[in-house]
Short mmCIF file of C-alpha atoms in Angstrom, two decimals:
data_model
loop_
_atom_site.label_atom_id
_atom_site.label_comp_id
_atom_site.label_asym_id
_atom_site.label_seq_id
_atom_site.Cartn_x
_atom_site.Cartn_y
_atom_site.Cartn_z
CA UNK A 1 118.76 -115.60 -48.70
CA UNK A 2 119.17 -115.32 -52.41
CA UNK A 3 121.91 -112.65 -52.85
CA UNK A 4 121.68 -110.78 -49.60
CA UNK A 5 123.58 -110.90 -46.27
CA UNK A 6 121.51 -111.76 -43.21
CA UNK A 7 120.45 -109.10 -40.97
CA UNK A 8 121.62 -109.33 -37.43
CA UNK A 9 118.08 -110.26 -36.30
CA UNK A 10 117.95 -113.06 -38.93
CA UNK A 11 121.44 -114.25 -37.87
CA UNK A 12 120.62 -114.55 -34.12
CA UNK A 13 117.12 -116.02 -34.72
CA UNK A 14 118.55 -118.74 -37.10
CA UNK A 15 121.15 -119.51 -34.39
CA UNK A 16 118.35 -119.88 -31.94
CA UNK A 17 116.56 -122.39 -34.22
CA UNK A 18 119.89 -124.26 -34.76
CA UNK A 19 120.47 -124.41 -30.99
CA UNK A 20 116.87 -125.76 -30.48
CA UNK A 21 117.95 -128.82 -32.34
CA UNK A 22 119.94 -129.75 -29.36
CA UNK A 23 116.88 -129.82 -27.09
CA UNK A 24 116.39 -133.08 -25.15
CA UNK A 25 112.67 -132.41 -24.50
CA UNK A 26 110.07 -134.77 -26.26
CA UNK A 27 107.35 -132.09 -26.05
CA UNK A 28 108.86 -128.87 -27.84
CA UNK A 29 112.16 -127.95 -29.03
CA UNK A 30 113.16 -124.45 -28.01
CA UNK A 31 116.38 -122.51 -28.42
CA UNK A 32 117.58 -119.04 -27.23
CA UNK A 33 120.46 -116.91 -27.90
CA UNK A 34 121.54 -114.06 -25.47
CA UNK A 35 123.16 -111.08 -27.34
CA UNK A 36 124.89 -107.93 -26.10
CA UNK A 37 126.31 -105.46 -28.51
CA UNK A 38 125.82 -107.72 -31.56
CA UNK A 39 127.82 -110.55 -29.88
CA UNK A 40 126.35 -113.90 -28.51
CA UNK A 41 126.95 -114.13 -24.93
CA UNK A 42 125.15 -117.28 -24.19
CA UNK A 43 122.88 -119.99 -25.61
CA UNK A 44 120.32 -122.31 -24.23
CA UNK A 45 117.91 -125.10 -25.14
CA UNK A 46 115.37 -126.94 -23.09
CA UNK A 47 116.44 -130.07 -21.42
CA UNK A 48 117.37 -131.66 -18.11
CA UNK A 49 120.16 -130.35 -15.70
CA UNK A 50 123.63 -131.56 -16.22
CA UNK A 51 124.00 -135.05 -14.89
CA UNK A 52 120.42 -135.98 -14.68
CA UNK A 53 118.47 -137.95 -17.22
CA UNK A 54 117.05 -136.39 -20.29
CA UNK A 55 113.47 -136.62 -21.48
CA UNK A 56 114.61 -138.31 -24.64
CA UNK A 57 116.11 -141.07 -22.59
CA UNK A 58 113.86 -141.39 -19.67
CA UNK A 59 110.70 -139.77 -20.66
CA UNK A 60 109.16 -136.50 -19.42
CA UNK A 61 108.48 -136.11 -15.72
CA UNK A 62 105.18 -134.35 -16.22
CA UNK A 63 103.14 -132.86 -13.09
CA UNK A 64 100.10 -130.70 -13.68
CA UNK A 65 101.01 -130.52 -17.57
CA UNK A 66 104.57 -129.22 -16.82
CA UNK A 67 107.68 -131.37 -17.25
CA UNK A 68 109.62 -131.08 -14.01
CA UNK A 69 112.82 -132.57 -15.51
CA UNK A 70 113.49 -129.74 -18.13
CA UNK A 71 114.89 -126.32 -17.72
CA UNK A 72 113.74 -123.96 -20.46
CA UNK A 73 115.97 -122.53 -23.08
CA UNK A 74 115.76 -118.94 -21.63
CA UNK A 75 116.61 -120.27 -18.20
CA UNK A 76 119.66 -122.10 -19.54
CA UNK A 77 120.98 -119.16 -21.40
CA UNK A 78 120.59 -116.87 -18.20
CA UNK A 79 122.04 -119.42 -15.84
CA UNK A 80 124.99 -119.94 -18.17
CA UNK A 81 125.79 -116.34 -17.89
CA UNK A 82 125.34 -116.44 -14.17
CA UNK A 83 127.74 -119.53 -13.94
CA UNK A 84 130.44 -117.85 -15.92
CA UNK A 85 129.94 -114.31 -14.45
CA UNK A 86 128.67 -112.53 -17.60
CA UNK A 87 126.25 -109.81 -17.08
CA UNK A 88 122.92 -109.99 -18.92
CA UNK A 89 121.93 -106.31 -18.21
CA UNK A 90 121.26 -104.48 -21.34
CA UNK A 91 121.16 -107.72 -23.58
CA UNK A 92 118.57 -108.96 -25.91
CA UNK A 93 117.27 -112.59 -26.17
CA UNK A 94 116.31 -114.34 -29.36
CA UNK A 95 113.99 -117.32 -28.57
CA UNK A 96 112.23 -119.58 -30.84
CA UNK A 97 108.93 -119.40 -28.95
CA UNK A 98 107.14 -116.63 -26.86
CA UNK A 99 108.51 -117.09 -23.29
CA UNK A 100 106.29 -118.85 -20.66
CA UNK A 101 105.31 -116.58 -17.66
CA UNK A 102 108.09 -118.07 -15.46
CA UNK A 103 110.78 -117.37 -18.09
CA UNK A 104 109.44 -113.84 -18.76
CA UNK A 105 109.91 -112.92 -15.16
CA UNK A 106 113.35 -114.21 -15.28
CA UNK A 107 114.22 -112.50 -18.45
CA UNK A 108 112.96 -109.17 -17.01
CA UNK A 109 114.80 -109.63 -13.65
CA UNK A 110 117.93 -110.35 -15.48
CA UNK A 111 117.77 -106.96 -17.13
CA UNK A 112 117.26 -108.11 -20.71
CA UNK A 113 115.88 -105.18 -22.74
CA UNK A 114 114.32 -106.73 -25.69
CA UNK A 115 112.81 -110.17 -26.64
CA UNK A 116 112.69 -111.56 -30.15
CA UNK A 117 110.78 -114.60 -30.89
CA UNK A 118 109.23 -116.38 -33.97
CA UNK A 119 106.51 -118.69 -32.67
CA UNK A 120 103.55 -117.82 -30.39
CA UNK A 121 103.16 -120.47 -27.58
CA UNK A 122 100.67 -120.07 -24.88
CA UNK A 123 101.31 -116.33 -24.74
CA UNK A 124 99.97 -115.44 -21.29
CA UNK A 125 98.24 -112.14 -20.75
CA UNK A 126 100.29 -111.49 -17.69
CA UNK A 127 103.42 -111.58 -19.78
CA UNK A 128 102.15 -108.56 -21.70
CA UNK A 129 101.36 -106.84 -18.37
CA UNK A 130 104.96 -107.33 -17.27
CA UNK A 131 106.42 -106.14 -20.48
CA UNK A 132 104.51 -102.93 -20.37
CA UNK A 133 105.46 -102.17 -16.73
CA UNK A 134 109.11 -103.08 -17.42
CA UNK A 135 109.20 -101.10 -20.67
CA UNK A 136 110.49 -104.06 -22.55
CA UNK A 137 109.42 -104.92 -26.08
CA UNK A 138 108.66 -108.34 -27.30
CA UNK A 139 109.04 -108.46 -31.08
CA UNK A 140 107.65 -111.36 -33.23
CA UNK A 141 109.98 -111.89 -36.19
CA UNK A 142 108.17 -113.05 -39.24
CA UNK A 143 110.82 -115.46 -40.64
CA UNK A 144 110.31 -118.41 -43.07
CA UNK A 145 113.02 -120.50 -41.27
CA UNK A 146 112.96 -123.20 -43.79
CA UNK A 147 113.14 -120.84 -46.73
CA UNK A 148 116.14 -119.07 -45.06
CA UNK A 149 117.97 -122.56 -44.57
CA UNK A 150 116.87 -124.22 -47.85
CA UNK A 151 116.79 -121.59 -50.51
CA UNK A 152 117.25 -123.60 -53.68
CA UNK A 153 117.74 -120.53 -55.85
CA UNK A 154 120.88 -119.58 -53.79
CA UNK A 155 123.98 -120.95 -55.53
CA UNK A 156 126.50 -118.98 -53.46
CA UNK A 157 128.04 -121.83 -51.91
CA UNK A 158 126.35 -121.03 -48.55
CA UNK A 159 126.23 -123.91 -45.99
CA UNK A 160 123.30 -126.28 -46.17
CA UNK A 161 122.77 -129.72 -44.69
CA UNK A 162 120.46 -132.65 -44.74
CA UNK A 163 120.64 -134.56 -41.46
CA UNK A 164 119.74 -138.28 -41.67
CA UNK A 165 119.58 -140.76 -38.91
#
């Protein structure tokens, strides 16, 4: 980040990583940002439904290696749009990890036209098939997130933080 302005992709992906810090899952912290016309329309992180226990508090409720307690970050972002009456058609999603097969189906069905991610995570072959037949791109952004957030050579007064418990 030395003396340059973040690109839109960097900006939205860094937001996804920041949002992942709200995750209430013990197994993996995931964040997502839904974007339309370079404007954030929704965000999501993985965690329990409103009003129920969180994995951080009650532990994961795992059946067949899947936590039944958690909604995924992509689901939460899409559902927030549905709740507020915001169309996802023609939007893009920035997500910290490659979507699981169930989220991939929801992303495609919601009319999201492009997927950006930084980390591979159990990338299922059927996801790639669905991307091909839907004519949707999944683009892996090669970003050094820690370097973007903690560049010690940048004296421009940009925001930085050090969270401590």
